[in-house]
Coordinates of C-alpha atoms in Angstrom, one line a residue:
M1 CA 138.3 159.6 75.3
M2 CA 139.0 156.3 73.5
L3 CA 142.0 156.2 71.1
A4 CA 140.2 153.6 68.7
S5 CA 142.9 154.4 66.1
C6 CA 143.3 152.2 63.2
G7 CA 147.1 151.4 62.4
S8 CA 148.0 149.3 59.2
G9 CA 149.2 145.8 59.6
S10 CA 152.6 147.0 58.0
D11 CA 153.3 149.2 61.1
W12 CA 153.8 146.0 63.3
T13 CA 157.0 144.0 63.3
E14 CA 156.8 140.3 62.6
R15 CA 158.2 139.8 66.2
E16 CA 155.4 141.9 67.6
I17 CA 152.8 140.1 65.6
A18 CA 154.1 136.7 66.6
A19 CA 154.3 137.6 70.2
S20 CA 150.5 138.8 70.2
D21 CA 149.3 135.9 68.3
R22 CA 151.0 133.5 70.8
A23 CA 149.3 135.3 73.6
V24 CA 145.9 134.9 72.0
E25 CA 146.5 131.2 71.4
D26 CA 147.8 130.6 74.9
A27 CA 144.7 132.1 76.3
H28 CA 142.4 129.7 74.4
G29 CA 139.5 132.1 74.2
D30 CA 139.9 132.9 77.9
L31 CA 139.6 136.8 78.3
D32 CA 140.9 136.7 81.9
A33 CA 144.0 134.7 80.8
L34 CA 144.6 137.0 77.8
Y35 CA 144.4 140.1 80.1
A36 CA 146.8 138.4 82.6
T37 CA 149.2 137.9 79.6
Y38 CA 148.9 141.5 78.3
T39 CA 149.6 143.0 81.8
G40 CA 153.0 141.1 81.7
M41 CA 154.1 142.7 78.3
S42 CA 155.4 146.1 77.7
G43 CA 156.0 148.5 74.6
R44 CA 154.4 148.0 71.3
T45 CA 153.9 144.2 71.7
A46 CA 151.6 145.0 74.6
V47 CA 149.7 147.6 72.5
R48 CA 149.1 145.0 69.7
T49 CA 148.0 142.4 72.3
A50 CA 145.5 145.1 73.7
T51 CA 144.1 145.2 70.2
M52 CA 143.7 141.5 70.1
L53 CA 141.9 141.6 73.7
M54 CA 139.5 144.4 72.3
R55 CA 138.9 142.1 69.3
Q56 CA 137.6 139.4 71.5
L57 CA 135.4 141.8 73.5
D58 CA 134.0 142.8 70.1
E59 CA 133.4 139.2 69.1
L60 CA 131.3 138.9 72.4
E61 CA 129.4 141.7 71.2
F62 CA 130.3 143.8 74.2
L63 CA 131.6 146.8 72.2
D64 CA 129.4 149.2 70.3
E65 CA 132.1 149.3 67.6
P66 CA 135.5 147.8 67.3
I67 CA 138.6 149.3 69.0
T68 CA 142.1 148.9 67.6
Y69 CA 145.4 150.6 68.5
S70 CA 148.3 151.6 66.4
P71 CA 152.2 151.5 67.2
S72 CA 152.1 155.2 67.6
D73 CA 149.6 155.1 70.5
N74 CA 150.7 155.9 74.1
P75 CA 151.1 152.5 76.0
K76 CA 149.9 154.1 79.3
Q77 CA 146.8 155.5 77.7
V78 CA 146.1 152.1 76.1
R79 CA 146.7 150.4 79.4
A80 CA 144.2 152.7 81.2
E81 CA 141.5 152.1 78.6
V82 CA 141.9 148.3 78.6
D83 CA 141.7 148.3 82.4
W84 CA 138.4 150.2 82.2
W85 CA 137.0 148.1 79.6
M86 CA 137.8 144.9 81.6
A87 CA 136.2 146.4 84.7
E88 CA 133.1 147.1 82.6
W89 CA 133.1 143.6 81.3
L90 CA 133.4 141.9 84.7
N91 CA 130.4 144.2 85.9
D92 CA 128.4 143.1 83.0
Q93 CA 129.2 139.4 84.0
G94 CA 128.0 140.0 87.6
R95 CA 131.5 139.4 89.0
W96 CA 131.2 142.4 91.3
A97 CA 134.1 141.8 93.6
D98 CA 136.4 141.2 90.5
A99 CA 134.9 144.3 88.9
E100 CA 135.7 146.5 91.9
A101 CA 139.2 145.4 92.0
Q102 CA 139.7 145.9 88.2
A103 CA 138.1 149.3 88.5
Q104 CA 140.6 150.3 91.1
R105 CA 143.4 149.3 88.7
A106 CA 141.7 151.5 86.0
V107 CA 141.8 154.4 88.5
E108 CA 145.5 153.9 89.0
S109 CA 146.2 153.4 85.1
A110 CA 144.2 156.6 84.3
R111 CA 146.1 158.6 86.8
A112 CA 149.4 157.4 85.4
A113 CA 148.2 158.3 81.9
G114 CA 146.9 161.7 83.1
D115 CA 143.4 161.0 81.7
K116 CA 141.1 162.6 84.4
R117 CA 137.9 161.9 82.4
L118 CA 138.8 158.2 82.1
E119 CA 139.6 158.2 85.9
A120 CA 136.1 159.7 86.6
D121 CA 134.6 156.7 84.5
A122 CA 136.4 154.2 86.4
W123 CA 135.2 155.6 89.7
S124 CA 131.6 155.3 88.2
T125 CA 132.2 151.7 87.3
M126 CA 133.4 151.1 90.8
T127 CA 130.2 152.7 92.1
L128 CA 128.1 150.0 90.4
S129 CA 130.1 147.0 91.5
R130 CA 130.1 148.2 95.2
Q131 CA 126.3 149.0 95.1
Q132 CA 125.6 145.5 93.8
Q133 CA 127.8 143.9 96.5
G134 CA 125.5 145.6 99.1
D135 CA 128.1 148.4 99.9
P136 CA 126.2 151.8 99.6
H137 CA 128.7 153.5 101.7
G138 CA 131.5 152.5 99.4
A139 CA 129.4 153.3 96.3
L140 CA 128.8 156.8 97.8
A141 CA 132.6 157.3 98.3
A142 CA 133.3 156.2 94.7
T143 CA 130.7 158.5 93.2
E144 CA 132.1 161.4 95.3
E145 CA 135.5 160.8 93.8
S146 CA 133.9 160.9 90.3
Y147 CA 132.1 164.2 91.2
R148 CA 135.3 165.7 92.5
I149 CA 137.2 164.9 89.2
N150 CA 134.4 166.2 87.0
Q151 CA 134.3 169.4 89.1
M152 CA 138.0 169.8 88.4
T153 CA 137.6 169.3 84.7
G154 CA 134.5 171.4 84.4
D155 CA 132.3 168.6 82.7
K156 CA 129.0 170.0 83.5
K157 CA 127.1 166.9 82.0
A158 CA 129.1 164.5 84.0
L159 CA 128.6 166.6 87.1
S160 CA 124.8 166.6 86.6
S161 CA 125.0 162.7 86.4
D162 CA 127.3 162.3 89.5
L163 CA 125.0 164.5 91.5
N164 CA 121.8 162.5 90.5
N165 CA 123.7 159.3 91.6
L166 CA 124.9 160.8 94.8
A167 CA 121.2 161.6 95.5
F168 CA 120.1 158.2 94.9
L169 CA 122.8 156.6 97.0
A170 CA 122.1 159.0 100.0
L171 CA 118.4 158.0 99.7
A172 CA 119.3 154.3 99.9
L173 CA 121.4 155.3 103.2
D174 CA 118.2 156.9 104.5
K175 CA 119.9 160.4 104.3
A176 CA 117.0 162.1 102.8
E177 CA 118.0 165.5 103.6
T178 CA 121.6 165.0 102.1
A179 CA 119.9 163.4 99.0
R180 CA 117.7 166.7 98.8
Q181 CA 120.8 168.8 98.7
Y182 CA 122.4 166.7 95.9
I183 CA 119.3 166.5 93.8
D184 CA 118.6 170.3 94.0
R185 CA 122.2 171.0 92.8
A186 CA 121.8 168.3 90.0
I187 CA 118.6 170.0 88.7
E188 CA 120.2 173.6 89.0
T189 CA 123.1 172.2 86.9
E190 CA 121.0 170.4 84.3
E191 CA 118.8 173.4 83.9
A192 CA 121.7 175.6 83.3
L193 CA 123.0 173.4 80.5
G194 CA 119.9 173.9 78.5
R195 CA 120.6 171.1 76.2
D196 CA 118.1 170.1 73.6
D197 CA 117.8 166.4 74.9
T198 CA 115.3 166.8 77.7
G199 CA 115.9 163.2 78.9
P200 CA 118.6 163.9 81.6
L201 CA 116.4 166.8 83.0
A202 CA 113.5 164.4 83.3
I203 CA 115.6 161.9 85.1
R204 CA 116.7 164.7 87.6
Y205 CA 113.0 165.6 88.1
G206 CA 112.1 161.9 88.7
T207 CA 114.8 161.5 91.3
A208 CA 113.6 164.8 93.0
S209 CA 110.1 163.2 93.4
E210 CA 111.5 160.1 95.1
V211 CA 113.5 162.2 97.4
Y212 CA 110.8 164.6 98.4
M213 CA 108.4 161.5 98.9
K214 CA 111.0 160.2 101.4
L215 CA 111.0 163.6 103.1
G216 CA 107.1 163.5 103.5
Q217 CA 106.6 166.4 101.1
A218 CA 104.1 164.7 98.8
Q219 CA 102.8 167.9 97.0
K220 CA 106.5 168.9 96.1
A221 CA 107.2 165.3 95.0
L222 CA 104.0 165.4 92.8
T223 CA 105.3 168.7 91.1
F224 CA 108.6 167.1 90.3
A225 CA 107.0 164.0 89.0
A226 CA 104.5 166.0 86.9
K227 CA 107.4 167.9 85.3
A228 CA 109.2 164.7 84.4
L229 CA 106.0 163.3 82.9
A230 CA 105.5 166.3 80.8
L231 CA 109.1 166.3 79.4
D232 CA 109.2 162.5 78.7
S233 CA 105.5 162.6 77.1
V234 CA 106.5 165.4 74.9
A235 CA 109.7 163.8 73.7
G236 CA 107.7 160.5 72.9
R237 CA 109.8 158.4 75.4
D238 CA 107.0 156.0 76.2
G239 CA 108.9 153.8 78.5
K240 CA 110.1 156.7 80.7
T241 CA 106.6 158.3 80.5
A242 CA 105.2 155.1 82.1
I243 CA 107.7 155.4 85.0
R244 CA 106.7 159.0 85.6
R245 CA 103.1 158.0 85.7
S246 CA 104.0 155.6 88.6
Q247 CA 105.9 158.3 90.4
V248 CA 102.9 160.8 89.8
A249 CA 100.6 157.9 91.3
N250 CA 103.0 157.4 94.3
A251 CA 102.6 161.2 95.3
L252 CA 98.8 161.3 94.7
L253 CA 98.4 158.2 97.0
A254 CA 100.2 160.1 99.8
S255 CA 97.3 162.6 100.1
A256 CA 94.8 159.6 100.8
T257 CA 91.8 161.4 99.3
T258 CA 89.3 159.5 97.3
A259 CA 89.8 161.8 94.3
D260 CA 93.6 161.5 94.3
T261 CA 93.4 157.9 94.8
A262 CA 91.1 157.6 91.6
R263 CA 93.6 159.9 89.8
A264 CA 96.5 157.7 90.8
A265 CA 94.7 154.5 89.6
L266 CA 94.1 156.1 86.3
Q267 CA 97.8 157.0 85.9
L268 CA 98.9 153.5 86.8
K269 CA 96.5 151.8 84.4
L270 CA 97.9 154.0 81.6
A271 CA 101.5 153.2 82.6
L272 CA 101.1 149.5 82.6
P273 CA 100.6 148.8 78.9
A274 CA 103.4 150.9 77.9
L275 CA 105.9 149.1 80.5
C276 CA 104.7 145.8 79.0
E277 CA 105.4 147.0 75.4
C278 CA 108.9 148.2 76.3
G279 CA 109.6 145.1 78.4
N280 CA 110.4 147.0 81.6
V281 CA 109.5 144.0 83.8
R282 CA 110.9 145.6 87.1
S283 CA 108.7 148.7 86.7
Q284 CA 105.9 146.5 85.8
A285 CA 106.0 144.8 89.3
I286 CA 106.1 148.3 90.9
V287 CA 102.9 149.4 89.1
L288 CA 101.1 146.2 89.9
N289 CA 102.0 146.4 93.5
Q290 CA 100.7 150.0 93.6
L291 CA 97.5 149.0 92.0
A292 CA 97.0 146.1 94.4
D293 CA 97.5 148.5 97.4
I294 CA 94.7 150.7 96.0
E295 CA 92.3 147.8 95.3
S296 CA 93.1 146.2 98.9
H297 CA 90.9 148.7 100.4
R298 CA 88.0 148.1 97.9
D299 CA 88.1 144.7 96.5
R300 CA 90.2 142.1 98.1
A301 CA 89.9 139.4 95.5
A302 CA 91.0 141.8 92.9
A303 CA 93.9 143.0 95.1
S304 CA 95.0 139.4 95.6
A305 CA 95.1 138.8 91.9
L306 CA 97.2 141.9 91.3
Y307 CA 99.6 140.9 94.1
E308 CA 99.9 137.5 92.6
E309 CA 100.7 139.0 89.3
A310 CA 103.3 141.4 90.8
W311 CA 104.9 138.5 92.6
T312 CA 105.3 136.6 89.4
T313 CA 106.6 139.6 87.5
A314 CA 109.2 140.5 90.3
M315 CA 110.4 136.9 90.0
R316 CA 111.0 137.3 86.4
S317 CA 113.0 140.5 87.0
G318 CA 114.9 139.2 90.1
D319 CA 113.6 142.2 92.2
A320 CA 113.6 141.0 95.7
V321 CA 112.2 144.1 97.1
Q322 CA 109.0 144.0 94.9
R323 CA 108.7 140.3 95.4
L324 CA 108.7 140.9 99.3
R325 CA 106.2 143.7 98.9
A326 CA 103.8 141.5 97.0
S327 CA 104.3 138.7 99.5
R328 CA 103.5 141.1 102.3
G329 CA 100.3 142.1 100.5
L330 CA 99.2 138.5 100.1
W331 CA 100.1 137.9 103.8
R332 CA 97.9 140.8 105.0
L333 CA 95.0 139.4 102.7
G334 CA 95.5 135.7 104.2
A335 CA 97.1 134.4 101.0
G336 CA 100.8 134.6 101.8
Q337 CA 101.4 130.9 103.0
Q338 CA 99.7 129.6 100.0
W339 CA 102.2 131.6 97.7
V340 CA 105.2 130.4 99.8
E341 CA 104.1 126.7 99.0
R342 CA 103.6 127.5 95.3
Y343 CA 106.9 129.2 95.2
A344 CA 108.5 126.0 96.5
L345 CA 106.6 123.7 94.1
L346 CA 107.4 125.9 91.0
T347 CA 111.2 126.3 91.7
D348 CA 113.4 125.3 88.8
S349 CA 115.6 122.5 90.0
V350 CA 118.7 124.1 88.4
H351 CA 118.6 127.0 90.9
R352 CA 117.3 125.0 93.7
T353 CA 120.0 125.8 96.2
E354 CA 119.9 129.6 95.6
I355 CA 116.2 129.8 95.7
D356 CA 116.0 127.6 98.9
A357 CA 118.1 130.0 100.6
R358 CA 115.8 132.9 99.7
M359 CA 112.8 130.8 100.6
Q360 CA 114.2 130.1 104.1
A361 CA 114.9 133.9 104.4
M362 CA 111.3 134.8 103.4
Q363 CA 109.9 132.1 105.7
R364 CA 111.7 133.6 108.6
G365 CA 110.3 136.9 107.8
F366 CA 106.8 135.5 107.8
E367 CA 107.5 133.7 111.1
N368 CA 108.8 136.8 112.8
R369 CA 105.7 138.7 111.8
E370 CA 103.4 135.8 113.0
L371 CA 105.3 135.9 116.2
E372 CA 104.7 139.6 116.7
L373 CA 101.0 138.9 116.1
E374 CA 101.0 136.1 118.7
N375 CA 102.7 138.4 121.3
Q376 CA 99.9 140.9 120.8
R377 CA 97.3 138.3 121.3
L378 CA 99.0 137.2 124.4
E379 CA 98.7 140.7 126.0
A380 CA 94.9 140.7 125.2
Q381 CA 93.9 137.1 125.7
A382 CA 94.3 134.2 128.0
T383 CA 97.2 131.8 127.4
Y384 CA 94.9 128.9 127.0
R385 CA 92.7 130.5 124.4
L386 CA 95.9 131.7 122.6
W387 CA 97.5 128.3 122.1
V388 CA 94.2 126.7 121.3
G389 CA 93.9 129.2 118.5
V390 CA 97.5 128.6 117.3
L391 CA 96.9 124.9 117.3
L392 CA 93.7 125.0 115.2
L393 CA 95.6 127.5 112.9
I394 CA 98.3 125.0 112.3
M395 CA 96.0 122.3 111.7
V396 CA 94.1 124.3 109.0
L397 CA 97.2 125.3 107.3
G398 CA 98.6 121.8 107.2
L399 CA 95.3 120.5 105.8
T400 CA 95.2 123.2 103.2
F401 CA 98.7 122.4 102.1
V402 CA 98.1 118.8 101.8
I403 CA 94.8 119.4 99.7
Y404 CA 96.8 121.9 97.5
W405 CA 99.7 119.6 97.1
I406 CA 97.4 116.7 96.0
K407 CA 95.6 119.0 93.5
M408 CA 98.6 120.4 91.9
N409 CA 100.3 116.9 91.7
H410 CA 97.2 115.5 90.0
R411 CA 97.2 118.5 87.6
R412 CA 100.7 118.0 86.7
L413 CA 100.2 114.2 86.0
R414 CA 97.2 114.9 83.9
H415 CA 99.1 117.5 81.9
E416 CA 102.0 115.1 81.2
Q417 CA 99.6 112.3 80.2
Q418 CA 98.0 114.9 77.7
Q419 CA 101.3 116.0 76.4
F420 CA 102.4 112.3 75.7
E421 CA 99.1 111.6 74.0
H422 CA 99.3 114.6 71.7
L423 CA 102.9 113.6 70.8
R424 CA 101.7 110.0 69.8
V425 CA 98.8 111.5 67.8
D426 CA 101.0 113.9 66.0
I427 CA 103.8 111.3 65.2
V428 CA 101.1 108.9 63.7
K429 CA 99.5 111.7 61.8
H430 CA 102.7 113.1 60.2
M431 CA 104.0 109.6 59.4
S432 CA 101.1 109.1 56.9
E433 CA 101.8 112.3 55.2
K434 CA 105.6 112.7 54.9
M435 CA 108.4 110.8 56.5
S436 CA 110.5 113.7 57.4
D437 CA 107.7 115.1 59.5
P438 CA 108.0 112.8 62.4
L439 CA 111.5 114.0 62.9
N440 CA 110.4 117.6 63.1
A441 CA 107.6 116.7 65.4
I442 CA 110.1 114.9 67.7
V443 CA 112.4 118.0 67.6
A444 CA 109.6 120.4 68.4
I445 CA 108.3 118.3 71.2
G446 CA 111.7 118.2 72.6
K447 CA 112.1 121.8 72.5
Q448 CA 108.6 122.2 74.1
V449 CA 109.6 119.9 77.0
E450 CA 112.8 122.0 77.6
A451 CA 110.9 125.2 77.7
D452 CA 108.3 124.0 80.0
R453 CA 109.6 124.2 83.7
R454 CA 106.9 121.9 84.8
L455 CA 108.0 119.1 82.4
R456 CA 111.8 119.3 82.9
E457 CA 112.0 116.8 85.7
R458 CA 109.7 114.1 84.3
G459 CA 109.2 115.3 80.6
H460 CA 112.3 113.4 79.5
I461 CA 110.0 110.4 79.4
I462 CA 108.2 111.9 76.5
V463 CA 111.5 112.6 74.7
Q464 CA 112.7 109.1 75.2
Q465 CA 109.6 107.6 73.7
A466 CA 109.8 109.8 70.7
E467 CA 113.6 108.8 70.3
L468 CA 112.6 105.2 70.6
I469 CA 110.1 105.5 67.6
L470 CA 112.8 107.4 65.7
G471 CA 115.2 104.6 66.4
M472 CA 112.8 102.1 65.1
L473 CA 112.3 104.1 61.8
L474 CA 116.0 104.4 61.4
N475 CA 116.7 100.7 61.9
Q476 CA 113.9 99.8 59.4
G477 CA 115.5 101.9 56.8
I478 CA 112.3 103.9 56.5
I479 CA 114.2 107.1 57.0
N480 CA 117.8 108.1 56.6
R481 CA 120.2 110.1 58.9
T482 CA 121.7 113.4 57.8
E483 CA 125.2 113.6 56.7
E484 CA 126.3 114.8 60.3
G485 CA 124.2 112.0 61.9
N486 CA 121.9 114.3 63.6
L487 CA 118.3 115.1 63.4
P488 CA 117.4 117.6 60.7
E489 CA 116.3 120.9 61.9
P490 CA 112.7 122.1 61.1
A491 CA 112.4 124.3 58.1
G492 CA 113.2 127.9 59.1
E493 CA 111.1 131.0 58.3
D494 CA 111.6 132.9 55.1
T495 CA 114.8 135.2 55.2
R496 CA 112.7 138.3 54.4
L497 CA 110.3 137.6 56.9
F498 CA 113.1 137.0 59.6
L499 CA 114.7 140.3 58.6
G500 CA 111.3 142.1 58.6
R501 CA 110.6 140.8 62.2
L502 CA 114.3 141.9 63.1
M503 CA 113.6 145.5 61.9
D504 CA 110.2 145.7 63.7
E505 CA 111.9 144.7 67.1
T506 CA 114.7 147.1 66.5
Y507 CA 112.3 150.0 65.8
K508 CA 110.2 149.1 68.9
L509 CA 113.3 149.0 71.3
M510 CA 114.7 152.3 69.8
K511 CA 111.8 154.0 71.4
C512 CA 112.9 152.7 74.9
G513 CA 116.5 153.9 74.2
N514 CA 117.9 150.2 74.4
C515 CA 118.8 148.5 71.2
S516 CA 121.6 146.0 72.3
V517 CA 121.8 142.6 70.5
G518 CA 120.8 140.8 73.7
Q519 CA 117.6 142.8 74.0
V520 CA 116.7 142.3 70.3
A521 CA 117.4 138.6 70.5
Q522 CA 115.2 138.3 73.6
G523 CA 112.4 140.1 71.7
L524 CA 112.7 137.6 68.9
G525 CA 112.6 134.8 71.2
M526 CA 116.3 133.5 70.6
S527 CA 119.6 133.6 72.1
S528 CA 122.2 136.3 71.0
S529 CA 124.4 133.6 69.3
T530 CA 121.5 132.3 67.3
L531 CA 120.4 135.9 66.2
N532 CA 124.0 136.6 65.1
R533 CA 124.3 133.3 63.2
R534 CA 121.0 134.0 61.4
V535 CA 121.9 137.5 60.5
R536 CA 125.3 136.4 59.2
E537 CA 123.7 133.8 57.0
A538 CA 121.2 136.3 55.5
T539 CA 123.5 139.5 55.2
D540 CA 127.1 138.7 55.7
A541 CA 127.2 141.0 58.7
T542 CA 127.1 140.6 62.4
A543 CA 123.8 141.2 64.2
S544 CA 125.4 144.3 65.8
Q545 CA 126.4 145.6 62.5
Y546 CA 123.1 145.0 61.0
I547 CA 121.1 146.6 63.8
M548 CA 123.4 149.7 63.8
R549 CA 122.6 149.9 59.9
I550 CA 118.9 149.9 60.7
R551 CA 119.3 152.7 63.3
I552 CA 121.5 154.8 60.9
E553 CA 119.1 154.4 58.0
H554 CA 116.1 155.4 60.3
A555 CA 118.3 158.4 61.2
R556 CA 118.9 159.5 57.6
N557 CA 115.2 159.1 56.8
E558 CA 114.3 161.4 59.9
L559 CA 116.9 163.9 59.0
K560 CA 115.5 164.5 55.6
A561 CA 111.8 164.2 56.5
H562 CA 111.9 166.5 59.5
P563 CA 114.4 169.4 58.9
D564 CA 112.7 171.3 61.8
R565 CA 113.8 168.6 64.5
S566 CA 117.1 168.9 66.2
I567 CA 119.8 166.4 65.5
N568 CA 120.0 165.4 69.1
E569 CA 116.2 164.6 69.3
I570 CA 116.6 162.3 66.1
G571 CA 119.6 160.7 67.7
H572 CA 117.8 160.1 70.9
Q573 CA 114.8 158.6 68.9
C574 CA 117.3 156.2 67.1
G575 CA 118.5 154.9 70.5
F576 CA 121.6 156.9 71.0
D577 CA 122.2 158.5 74.4
D578 CA 125.6 160.0 73.5
M579 CA 125.3 162.4 70.6
S580 CA 129.0 162.3 70.0
H581 CA 128.9 158.6 69.5
F582 CA 125.9 159.1 67.2
G583 CA 127.7 161.5 65.0
R584 CA 130.8 159.3 64.7
I585 CA 128.9 156.2 63.8
F586 CA 126.7 158.2 61.2
K587 CA 129.8 159.5 59.6
Q588 CA 131.4 156.1 59.6
V589 CA 128.4 154.6 57.8
T590 CA 127.4 157.5 55.4
G591 CA 130.7 159.4 54.9
M592 CA 129.1 162.5 56.2
T593 CA 128.2 164.1 59.7
P594 CA 124.5 164.5 60.4
T595 CA 124.7 168.2 59.9
E596 CA 126.3 167.7 56.4
F597 CA 123.9 165.0 55.5
R598 CA 121.0 167.2 56.2
K599 CA 122.4 170.2 54.1
A600 CA 123.3 167.9 51.3
P601 CA 120.9 168.1 48.3

């Protein structure tokens, strides 16, 4: 679909090169401005500017591989591809409304270029942007357009994916019967393909389990969940296997028998460690809520602890549905109000406005449910006894809140005092050993304060005290400033150790099918830009290039060590969902296709 051709620099005239260079300079690194400049161009100059725009996307590590265009490329095709990539980038930035408008432009450009497959991709991109804006009806319409085009082109793999998406959207719109029709056709299409990669079929079975649960057919839901579990388990997809265990448990819980409840609990306990290892925070919250639901009938204390952990995990993933589910469970157990208060106390001040709005919405939900309970009591009890009970309840909650606030405030102050005392002891200790160590201690304490949400508002006092000590040392001439006038950074870890940790993290994420630079950086506890800088210092390659080398080297070893395994299976094991993309990258690195490499002596 992508042109991705590589024209030589001599193919471009000096006028075209100067025009595209001016466009990049005028944009000053602003991708939106560069795109706006590109749309005002035409001909070969526009094609070269498109290459410059793609280069910026590659520098932002958004592309899996660089994309360049040559003077002989069709400008209409180039325009369609650039429009689509911009829509994808806007979706990635969370600019859903802009992404929807850009995807519409990509649809029109693809039609002008006569590229039906790219038009279907643009409709799929629009599906995501509309869904994120809370427009499931619009998302359903976009997916139906993608499905119509793929039907026309006969792309069975894309049709299978579209049908699965249609089933999910119909389920979100409470059209369970429509969802059943879509997912049945998706499974039929996928089974007919008979591809070696069983991942997509497992996904279809998993969706079917969700649909039939909505229809109240628990036994059929269990059958599909078990099939999906078997496929993912055999293929070694640990992250997916854990999700299937959650679906199996969900179906088992619908039977409400003691034996099935025990089996469901076992599946969930097996799923949780795998989800933690893969870093799938959203699914962790779902499993924790399921376990809490089971325990709520047996051990209220254990259930409350699980709901609290689910609430915290859902907070990390940003999943409002699971957070509300955990809050509802805590409310039923009598701990909901306490968690609303804790939620307010621990809110990060940077996101105060957004979280306050969510807080008010949650509180309104609690108040509405409490009002319903009060109305029920009004029907059964006298008005006098009702209002006395409400008054006593308010007094108890108020007293509990005051006691809790005093306790938390005291704990926070004590923690800050301990932090400051540790800082002073560390500085005095290190000053006696080596004069550069106080600087490292100050830098480390500053980073600790920045990482600790509880110290952000008042922890600056500790850093100010440390900086005061540093200033005294500098004024007395006991230590010197660096050439740049900044504090020296603490000594970094050995390069070989860093690259070893990078390789281990890449291997771990390959099992989950997600090896992006952002995911690897998060696993190593650093930002994407820091990871990229450190890899460049160690290898003269970007983080994206080095990670791709690790994946391809692993593929080479697997191809030689396991001649009986399919190439698709090995590509999936190395984190490639698209086998054509795997083959293209493998040949680019080794000079041979995977098949040629396996046959080579």
